[in-house]
Tab-separated table of N, CA and C in Angstrom:
chain	number	residue	atom	x	y	z
A	169	MET	N	-29.298	3.986	-46.096
A	169	MET	CA	-28.264	4.260	-45.579
A	169	MET	C	-27.029	4.759	-46.519
A	170	TYR	N	-27.560	5.527	-47.793
A	170	TYR	CA	-26.486	6.625	-48.705
A	170	TYR	C	-26.972	7.930	-48.481
A	171	LEU	N	-27.878	7.860	-47.589
A	171	LEU	CA	-28.294	9.684	-46.817
A	171	LEU	C	-27.663	9.185	-45.635
A	172	ILE	N	-27.563	8.090	-44.927
A	172	ILE	CA	-26.311	8.930	-43.294
A	172	ILE	C	-24.952	9.154	-43.709
A	173	TYR	N	-24.609	8.341	-44.775
A	173	TYR	CA	-22.842	7.905	-45.220
A	173	TYR	C	-23.454	9.891	-45.727
A	174	GLY	N	-23.634	10.586	-46.367
A	174	GLY	CA	-23.655	11.548	-46.685
A	174	GLY	C	-23.814	12.501	-46.599
A	175	SER	N	-25.485	12.410	-45.157
A	175	SER	CA	-24.839	13.633	-44.167
A	175	SER	C	-23.599	13.418	-43.223
A	176	ILE	N	-23.655	12.912	-43.367
A	176	ILE	CA	-21.800	12.320	-42.647
A	176	ILE	C	-21.029	13.508	-42.817
A	177	ALA	N	-20.314	13.034	-44.732
A	177	ALA	CA	-20.162	13.657	-45.585
A	177	ALA	C	-20.244	14.894	-45.502
A	178	LEU	N	-20.884	15.699	-45.214
A	178	LEU	CA	-20.893	16.449	-45.670
A	178	LEU	C	-21.137	17.459	-44.338
A	179	GLY	N	-21.654	16.137	-43.196
A	179	GLY	CA	-21.033	16.919	-42.041
A	179	GLY	C	-20.046	17.448	-41.785
A	180	LEU	N	-18.614	16.507	-42.551
A	180	LEU	CA	-17.751	16.824	-42.283
A	180	LEU	C	-16.862	17.927	-42.948
A	181	LEU	N	-17.451	18.295	-43.940
A	181	LEU	CA	-16.830	19.097	-45.024
A	181	LEU	C	-17.165	20.132	-45.093
A	182	ALA	N	-18.671	20.707	-43.594
A	182	ALA	CA	-18.849	21.249	-43.284
A	182	ALA	C	-17.610	21.678	-42.661
A	183	MET	N	-17.089	20.439	-41.610
A	183	MET	CA	-16.550	21.094	-41.057
A	183	MET	C	-15.102	21.740	-41.045
A	184	ILE	N	-14.566	20.697	-42.670
A	184	ILE	CA	-13.226	21.474	-42.938
A	184	ILE	C	-13.178	22.597	-43.639
A	185	ILE	N	-14.519	23.722	-43.800
A	185	ILE	CA	-14.549	24.815	-44.498
A	185	ILE	C	-14.658	25.755	-43.463
A	186	VAL	N	-15.914	25.429	-42.462
A	186	VAL	CA	-15.096	26.286	-41.105
A	186	VAL	C	-13.822	26.217	-40.364
A	187	ILE	N	-12.909	25.286	-40.589
A	187	ILE	CA	-11.492	24.856	-40.480
A	187	ILE	C	-10.868	26.524	-41.199
A	188	TYR	N	-10.722	26.289	-42.266
A	188	TYR	CA	-10.520	27.022	-43.004
A	188	TYR	C	-11.285	28.370	-43.131
A	189	LEU	N	-11.668	28.773	-42.759
A	189	LEU	CA	-12.402	30.186	-42.723
A	189	LEU	C	-11.575	31.156	-41.086
A	190	THR	N	-11.809	29.790	-40.820
A	190	THR	CA	-12.221	30.251	-39.145
A	190	THR	C	-10.529	30.511	-39.099
A	191	LEU	N	-9.766	30.409	-39.707
A	191	LEU	CA	-8.535	30.215	-40.417
A	191	LEU	C	-8.074	31.657	-40.901
A	192	ASN	N	-8.497	32.070	-41.494
A	192	ASN	CA	-9.061	32.837	-42.395
A	192	ASN	C	-8.822	34.840	-41.247
A	193	VAL	N	-9.906	34.376	-40.735
A	193	VAL	CA	-10.101	35.384	-39.667
A	193	VAL	C	-9.163	35.452	-38.667
A	194	ILE	N	-8.475	34.594	-38.173
A	194	ILE	CA	-7.638	35.150	-37.130
A	194	ILE	C	-6.213	35.814	-37.735
A	195	ARG	N	-6.287	34.965	-38.050
A	195	ARG	CA	-4.929	35.334	-39.763
A	195	ARG	C	-4.889	37.443	-39.322
A	196	GLU	N	-6.255	37.297	-39.381
A	196	GLU	CA	-5.597	39.530	-39.921
A	196	GLU	C	-5.869	39.712	-38.293
A	197	ASN	N	-4.777	40.752	-38.102
A	197	ASN	CA	-4.185	41.342	-37.213
A	197	ASN	C	-4.956	43.117	-36.851
A	198	VAL	N	-4.650	43.218	-35.767
A	198	VAL	CA	-5.355	44.479	-35.974
A	198	VAL	C	-4.233	45.294	-35.041
A	199	ASP	N	-3.851	46.722	-35.348
A	199	ASP	CA	-3.305	47.358	-35.276
A	199	ASP	C	-3.395	48.783	-34.146
A	200	ASN	N	-4.943	48.619	-33.588
A	200	ASN	CA	-5.900	49.895	-33.290
A	200	ASN	C	-5.962	49.518	-30.969
A	201	ILE	N	-5.149	49.810	-31.053
A	201	ILE	CA	-5.104	49.707	-29.790
A	201	ILE	C	-6.955	49.960	-28.863
A	202	ASP	N	-7.609	50.757	-29.483
A	202	ASP	CA	-8.838	50.808	-28.006
A	202	ASP	C	-9.672	49.992	-29.099
A	203	MET	N	-9.871	49.448	-30.584
A	203	MET	CA	-10.116	48.935	-31.043
A	203	MET	C	-10.041	47.264	-30.510
A	204	ILE	N	-8.758	46.992	-29.670
A	204	ILE	CA	-7.794	45.865	-28.868
A	204	ILE	C	-9.094	45.703	-27.783
A	205	ASN	N	-9.096	46.893	-26.698
A	205	ASN	CA	-9.428	46.401	-25.607
A	205	ASN	C	-10.865	46.736	-25.737
A	206	ILE	N	-13.109	46.851	-26.381
A	206	ILE	CA	-13.692	47.343	-26.763
A	206	ILE	C	-13.675	45.606	-27.106
A	207	ALA	N	-12.973	45.065	-27.663
A	207	ALA	CA	-12.789	43.375	-28.478
A	207	ALA	C	-13.277	43.346	-26.649
A	208	ASN	N	-11.789	43.351	-26.096
A	208	ASN	CA	-11.741	41.886	-25.261
A	208	ASN	C	-13.132	42.404	-24.458
A	209	TYR	N	-13.185	43.684	-24.088
A	209	TYR	CA	-14.605	43.705	-23.342
A	209	TYR	C	-15.673	42.727	-23.481
A	210	ILE	N	-16.317	42.752	-25.307
A	210	ILE	CA	-16.803	42.295	-25.792
A	210	ILE	C	-16.654	40.971	-25.547
A	211	LYS	N	-15.030	40.071	-25.736
A	211	LYS	CA	-14.865	38.688	-25.548
A	211	LYS	C	-15.701	38.796	-23.513
A	212	GLU	N	-15.307	39.197	-22.989
A	212	GLU	CA	-15.441	39.284	-20.974
A	212	GLU	C	-17.387	39.358	-21.583
A	213	ALA	N	-17.573	40.072	-21.760
A	213	ALA	CA	-18.997	39.726	-22.244
A	213	ALA	C	-19.712	38.835	-23.062
A	214	ALA	N	-19.539	38.006	-23.416
A	214	ALA	CA	-19.382	36.927	-24.690
A	214	ALA	C	-19.063	35.775	-24.275
A	215	ASN	N	-18.341	35.195	-22.537
A	215	ASN	CA	-18.287	34.483	-21.947
A	215	ASN	C	-18.610	34.214	-20.675
A	216	ALA	N	-19.315	35.735	-20.062
A	216	ALA	CA	-20.219	35.504	-18.440
A	216	ALA	C	-21.615	35.263	-19.259
A	217	PHE	N	-21.590	35.372	-20.828
A	217	PHE	CA	-23.859	35.209	-21.329
A	217	PHE	C	-23.013	33.857	-21.567
A	218	ILE	N	-21.516	33.030	-22.088
A	218	ILE	CA	-21.942	31.777	-22.549
A	218	ILE	C	-22.075	31.462	-20.682
A	219	LYS	N	-21.343	31.001	-20.005
A	219	LYS	CA	-21.395	30.724	-18.418
A	219	LYS	C	-22.750	30.747	-17.810
A	220	ARG	N	-23.539	31.638	-18.079
A	220	ARG	CA	-23.910	31.526	-16.932
A	220	ARG	C	-25.308	30.687	-18.532
A	221	HIS	N	-25.350	30.806	-20.056
A	221	HIS	CA	-26.662	30.432	-20.723
A	221	HIS	C	-26.427	29.090	-20.222
A	222	TYR	N	-24.739	27.886	-20.968
A	222	TYR	CA	-24.878	27.328	-20.881
A	222	TYR	C	-25.228	26.019	-19.820
A	223	SER	N	-25.248	27.127	-18.551
A	223	SER	CA	-25.820	26.230	-17.127
A	223	SER	C	-26.580	25.927	-16.820
A	224	ALA	N	-26.827	26.378	-17.767
A	224	ALA	CA	-28.888	26.217	-17.912
A	224	ALA	C	-29.214	25.557	-18.607
A	225	ILE	N	-28.266	25.121	-20.257
A	225	ILE	CA	-28.402	23.944	-20.608
A	225	ILE	C	-28.045	22.913	-20.139
A	226	PHE	N	-27.285	23.012	-19.720
A	226	PHE	CA	-26.125	21.473	-18.553
A	226	PHE	C	-28.126	21.199	-18.100
A	227	ALA	N	-27.641	22.151	-16.940
A	227	ALA	CA	-29.679	21.699	-16.487
A	227	ALA	C	-30.410	20.615	-17.093
A	228	SER	N	-30.771	21.141	-18.769
A	228	SER	CA	-31.669	20.862	-18.573
A	228	SER	C	-31.230	19.801	-19.493
A	229	ILE	N	-29.966	19.686	-19.796
A	229	ILE	CA	-29.025	18.578	-20.702
A	229	ILE	C	-29.077	16.830	-19.652
A	230	LEU	N	-28.769	17.637	-18.470
A	230	LEU	CA	-29.122	16.596	-17.416
A	230	LEU	C	-30.629	15.683	-17.498
A	231	ILE	N	-31.409	16.633	-16.991
A	231	ILE	CA	-32.923	16.839	-16.934
A	231	ILE	C	-33.717	15.791	-17.275
A	232	ILE	N	-33.257	15.555	-19.225
A	232	ILE	CA	-33.442	14.868	-20.164
A	232	ILE	C	-32.816	13.768	-20.288
A	233	THR	N	-31.516	13.468	-20.165
A	233	THR	CA	-31.003	12.515	-19.857
A	233	THR	C	-31.630	11.677	-19.078
A	234	VAL	N	-31.692	11.340	-18.263
A	234	VAL	CA	-32.263	11.026	-16.619
A	234	VAL	C	-34.003	10.349	-17.474
A	235	LEU	N	-34.609	11.111	-18.142
A	235	LEU	CA	-36.081	10.638	-18.521
A	235	LEU	C	-35.799	9.878	-19.331
A	236	LEU	N	-34.549	10.260	-21.002
A	236	LEU	CA	-34.707	9.301	-21.750
A	236	LEU	C	-33.878	7.422	-20.725
A	237	MET	N	-33.030	7.984	-19.974
A	237	MET	CA	-33.285	6.186	-19.291
A	237	MET	C	-33.998	5.552	-18.887
A	238	VAL	N	-35.115	6.806	-17.958
A	238	VAL	CA	-36.573	5.847	-17.646
A	238	VAL	C	-37.284	6.051	-18.725
A	239	PHE	N	-37.520	6.397	-19.893
A	239	PHE	CA	-38.139	5.484	-21.314
A	239	PHE	C	-37.858	5.434	-21.959
A	240	ASN	N	-36.445	5.309	-22.232
A	240	ASN	CA	-35.618	5.070	-23.514
A	240	ASN	C	-34.364	4.528	-23.715
A	241	VAL	N	-33.295	3.785	-22.931
A	241	VAL	CA	-32.138	3.781	-23.097
A	241	VAL	C	-31.635	4.188	-24.545
A	242	LYS	N	-32.520	3.549	-24.754
A	242	LYS	CA	-31.453	4.222	-26.757
A	242	LYS	C	-31.589	5.438	-27.027
A	243	LEU	N	-32.012	6.272	-26.510
A	243	LEU	CA	-31.634	7.107	-27.206
A	243	LEU	C	-31.032	7.944	-26.720
A	244	VAL	N	-31.122	8.074	-25.071
A	244	VAL	CA	-29.541	8.846	-24.703
A	244	VAL	C	-28.330	9.225	-25.376
A	245	LEU	N	-27.674	8.381	-25.343
A	245	LEU	CA	-25.718	8.358	-26.375
A	245	LEU	C	-26.710	9.656	-27.338
A	246	PRO	N	-27.479	9.000	-28.860
A	246	PRO	CA	-27.454	10.154	-29.134
A	246	PRO	C	-28.104	11.536	-29.641
A	247	PHE	N	-29.110	11.510	-28.340
A	247	PHE	CA	-29.342	12.937	-27.122
A	247	PHE	C	-27.791	13.762	-26.829
A	248	VAL	N	-27.041	12.415	-26.171
A	248	VAL	CA	-25.887	13.105	-25.560
A	248	VAL	C	-24.539	13.736	-26.326
A	249	ILE	N	-24.860	13.283	-28.437
A	249	ILE	CA	-24.105	13.611	-28.694
A	249	ILE	C	-24.636	14.664	-29.454
A	250	GLY	N	-25.894	15.177	-29.712
A	250	GLY	CA	-26.412	15.458	-30.536
A	250	GLY	C	-26.381	17.393	-29.790
A	251	ALA	N	-26.460	17.155	-28.507
A	251	ALA	CA	-26.201	17.855	-27.652
A	251	ALA	C	-24.469	18.842	-27.137
A	252	SER	N	-24.365	17.673	-27.291
A	252	SER	CA	-22.914	18.728	-27.407
A	252	SER	C	-22.642	18.756	-29.168
A	253	SER	N	-22.756	18.558	-30.195
A	253	SER	CA	-22.599	19.014	-30.950
A	253	SER	C	-23.219	19.824	-31.437
A	254	SER	N	-23.902	20.593	-31.034
A	254	SER	CA	-24.712	21.360	-30.574
A	254	SER	C	-24.654	23.062	-29.675
A	255	ILE	N	-23.533	22.691	-28.350
A	255	ILE	CA	-23.229	22.987	-27.801
A	255	ILE	C	-22.123	23.952	-28.053
A	256	LEU	N	-21.043	23.036	-29.002
A	256	LEU	CA	-19.657	23.017	-29.646
A	256	LEU	C	-20.354	24.669	-30.696
A	257	ALA	N	-20.945	23.627	-31.420
A	257	ALA	CA	-21.286	24.425	-32.994
A	257	ALA	C	-21.124	26.080	-32.513
A	258	ALA	N	-22.601	26.590	-31.540
A	258	ALA	CA	-22.922	27.528	-31.164
A	258	ALA	C	-20.940	27.909	-30.322
A	259	TYR	N	-20.275	27.265	-29.644
A	259	TYR	CA	-19.158	28.106	-28.916
A	259	TYR	C	-18.607	28.742	-29.535
A	260	ILE	N	-17.988	27.445	-31.046
A	260	ILE	CA	-17.272	27.777	-31.726
A	260	ILE	C	-17.758	29.492	-32.896
A	261	GLY	N	-19.070	29.323	-33.190
A	261	GLY	CA	-19.242	30.654	-33.673
A	261	GLY	C	-19.682	31.281	-33.005
A	262	LEU	N	-19.682	31.525	-31.757
A	262	LEU	CA	-19.962	32.936	-31.236
A	262	LEU	C	-18.722	33.270	-30.539
A	263	ARG	N	-17.875	32.523	-30.458
A	263	ARG	CA	-16.195	33.471	-30.084
A	263	ARG	C	-15.609	33.127	-31.761
A	264	ILE	N	-16.119	32.406	-32.906
A	264	ILE	CA	-15.685	33.367	-33.915
A	264	ILE	C	-16.132	34.514	-34.700
A	265	ALA	N	-17.227	34.212	-34.512
A	265	ALA	CA	-18.579	36.203	-34.185
A	265	ALA	C	-17.632	37.546	-33.367
A	266	VAL	N	-17.386	37.036	-32.586
A	266	VAL	CA	-16.265	38.456	-31.431
A	266	VAL	C	-15.615	38.112	-32.370
A	267	GLU	N	-14.327	37.416	-32.399
A	267	GLU	CA	-13.775	37.584	-33.340
A	267	GLU	C	-13.010	38.275	-34.573
A	268	ALA	N	-14.343	38.067	-35.421
A	268	ALA	CA	-14.559	39.037	-36.812
A	268	ALA	C	-14.540	39.718	-36.698
A	269	ASN	N	-15.562	40.249	-35.630
A	269	ASN	CA	-15.946	41.892	-34.967
A	269	ASN	C	-15.505	42.441	-35.246
A	270	VAL	N	-14.623	42.811	-34.018
A	270	VAL	CA	-13.036	43.412	-34.149
A	270	VAL	C	-12.495	44.309	-35.704
A	271	ARG	N	-12.102	42.193	-36.888
A	271	ARG	CA	-11.584	42.860	-36.805
A	271	ARG	C	-12.293	43.421	-38.624
A	272	THR	N	-12.829	42.565	-38.537
A	272	THR	CA	-13.900	43.504	-39.782
A	272	THR	C	-14.410	44.763	-39.003
A	273	ALA	N	-14.551	45.630	-38.178
A	273	ALA	CA	-14.610	47.217	-38.162
A	273	ALA	C	-13.247	47.813	-37.969
A	274	TYR	N	-11.855	47.318	-38.496
A	274	TYR	CA	-10.390	48.082	-38.575
A	274	TYR	C	-10.262	47.976	-39.823
A	275	LEU	N	-10.402	46.803	-40.683
A	275	LEU	CA	-10.613	46.359	-42.463
A	275	LEU	C	-11.636	47.854	-42.622
A	276	ALA	N	-11.899	47.632	-42.383
A	276	ALA	CA	-13.697	48.731	-42.816
A	276	ALA	C	-12.742	50.134	-42.907
A	277	ILE	N	-12.243	50.208	-42.049
A	277	ILE	CA	-11.231	51.584	-42.099
A	277	ILE	C	-10.320	51.216	-43.302
A	278	LYS	N	-9.924	50.634	-43.751
A	278	LYS	CA	-8.535	50.169	-44.473
A	278	LYS	C	-9.648	50.074	-46.081
A	279	SER	N	-9.734	49.055	-46.779
A	279	SER	CA	-11.000	48.163	-47.542
A	279	SER	C	-11.575	47.998	-47.151
A	280	PRO	N	-13.291	48.696	-47.598
A	280	PRO	CA	-14.446	48.269	-46.788
A	280	PRO	C	-14.776	47.230	-48.312
A	281	ILE	N	-13.729	46.690	-49.577
A	281	ILE	CA	-14.142	45.045	-49.089
A	281	ILE	C	-13.343	43.733	-48.401
A	282	LYS	N	-12.531	43.757	-48.261
A	282	LYS	CA	-11.803	43.930	-47.386
A	282	LYS	C	-12.412	43.720	-46.382
A	283	ALA	N	-12.548	44.323	-45.575
A	283	ALA	CA	-14.349	44.149	-44.555
A	283	ALA	C	-14.925	43.655	-44.536
A	284	PHE	N	-15.865	43.519	-45.778
A	284	PHE	CA	-16.515	42.688	-46.578
A	284	PHE	C	-16.138	40.781	-46.408
A	285	LYS	N	-15.748	41.166	-46.923
A	285	LYS	CA	-15.015	39.307	-47.100
A	285	LYS	C	-15.040	39.047	-45.452
A	286	LEU	N	-14.558	39.647	-44.160
A	286	LEU	CA	-13.847	38.781	-43.604
A	286	LEU	C	-15.035	38.595	-42.693
A	287	ALA	N	-15.901	39.830	-43.399
A	287	ALA	CA	-17.146	39.682	-42.715
A	287	ALA	C	-18.428	38.362	-42.856
A	288	PHE	N	-17.895	38.309	-44.247
A	288	PHE	CA	-18.737	37.032	-44.522
A	288	PHE	C	-17.708	35.976	-43.957
A	289	SER	N	-17.135	35.692	-43.271
A	289	SER	CA	-16.455	34.758	-43.849
A	289	SER	C	-16.470	34.393	-42.124
A	290	GLY	N	-16.353	35.093	-41.030
A	290	GLY	CA	-16.765	34.563	-39.744
A	290	GLY	C	-18.294	34.619	-40.224
A	291	GLY	N	-18.965	34.945	-40.595
A	291	GLY	CA	-20.485	34.909	-41.101
A	291	GLY	C	-20.735	33.157	-41.033
A	292	SER	N	-20.539	33.279	-42.094
A	292	SER	CA	-20.415	32.138	-42.912
A	292	SER	C	-19.457	30.545	-42.113
A	293	VAL	N	-19.095	31.022	-40.971
A	293	VAL	CA	-18.064	29.983	-39.936
A	293	VAL	C	-19.472	29.802	-39.313
A	294	VAL	N	-20.327	31.207	-38.548
A	294	VAL	CA	-21.568	30.985	-37.783
A	294	VAL	C	-22.175	29.530	-38.206
A	295	GLY	N	-22.159	29.445	-39.639
A	295	GLY	CA	-24.202	28.908	-39.782
A	295	GLY	C	-23.466	27.711	-40.373
A	296	LEU	N	-22.470	28.151	-40.390
A	296	LEU	CA	-21.821	25.898	-41.056
A	296	LEU	C	-21.860	25.739	-40.115
A	297	SER	N	-20.743	26.393	-39.183
A	297	SER	CA	-20.569	25.868	-37.768
A	297	SER	C	-21.292	25.205	-36.987
């Protein structure tokens, strides 16, 4: 039982850290118009990727959920919760990676140390989410 509570506590702690690091990444401003334009193209491409990828994932989740309803109803809710959590984590990770990308490139011009710290924060969000 302690393992279950410990796992939940660590998951919540990781999400608190993700929120903190995300706010650190988002706070950095980019003043270079060219970099902002390129970042917007990257965001568009990432959104197109997410739409395409998630449509296939949702179809798979639907099929597996139906199969679980037939063979073992008790596993449906944990499966759907786990799949939803995984999708949310991937979405958060991708969005923050894209946001950190342009900010890191901009900071690298000014201060490589600040750029490294921001890149590390962005990567940590991806890893912890």
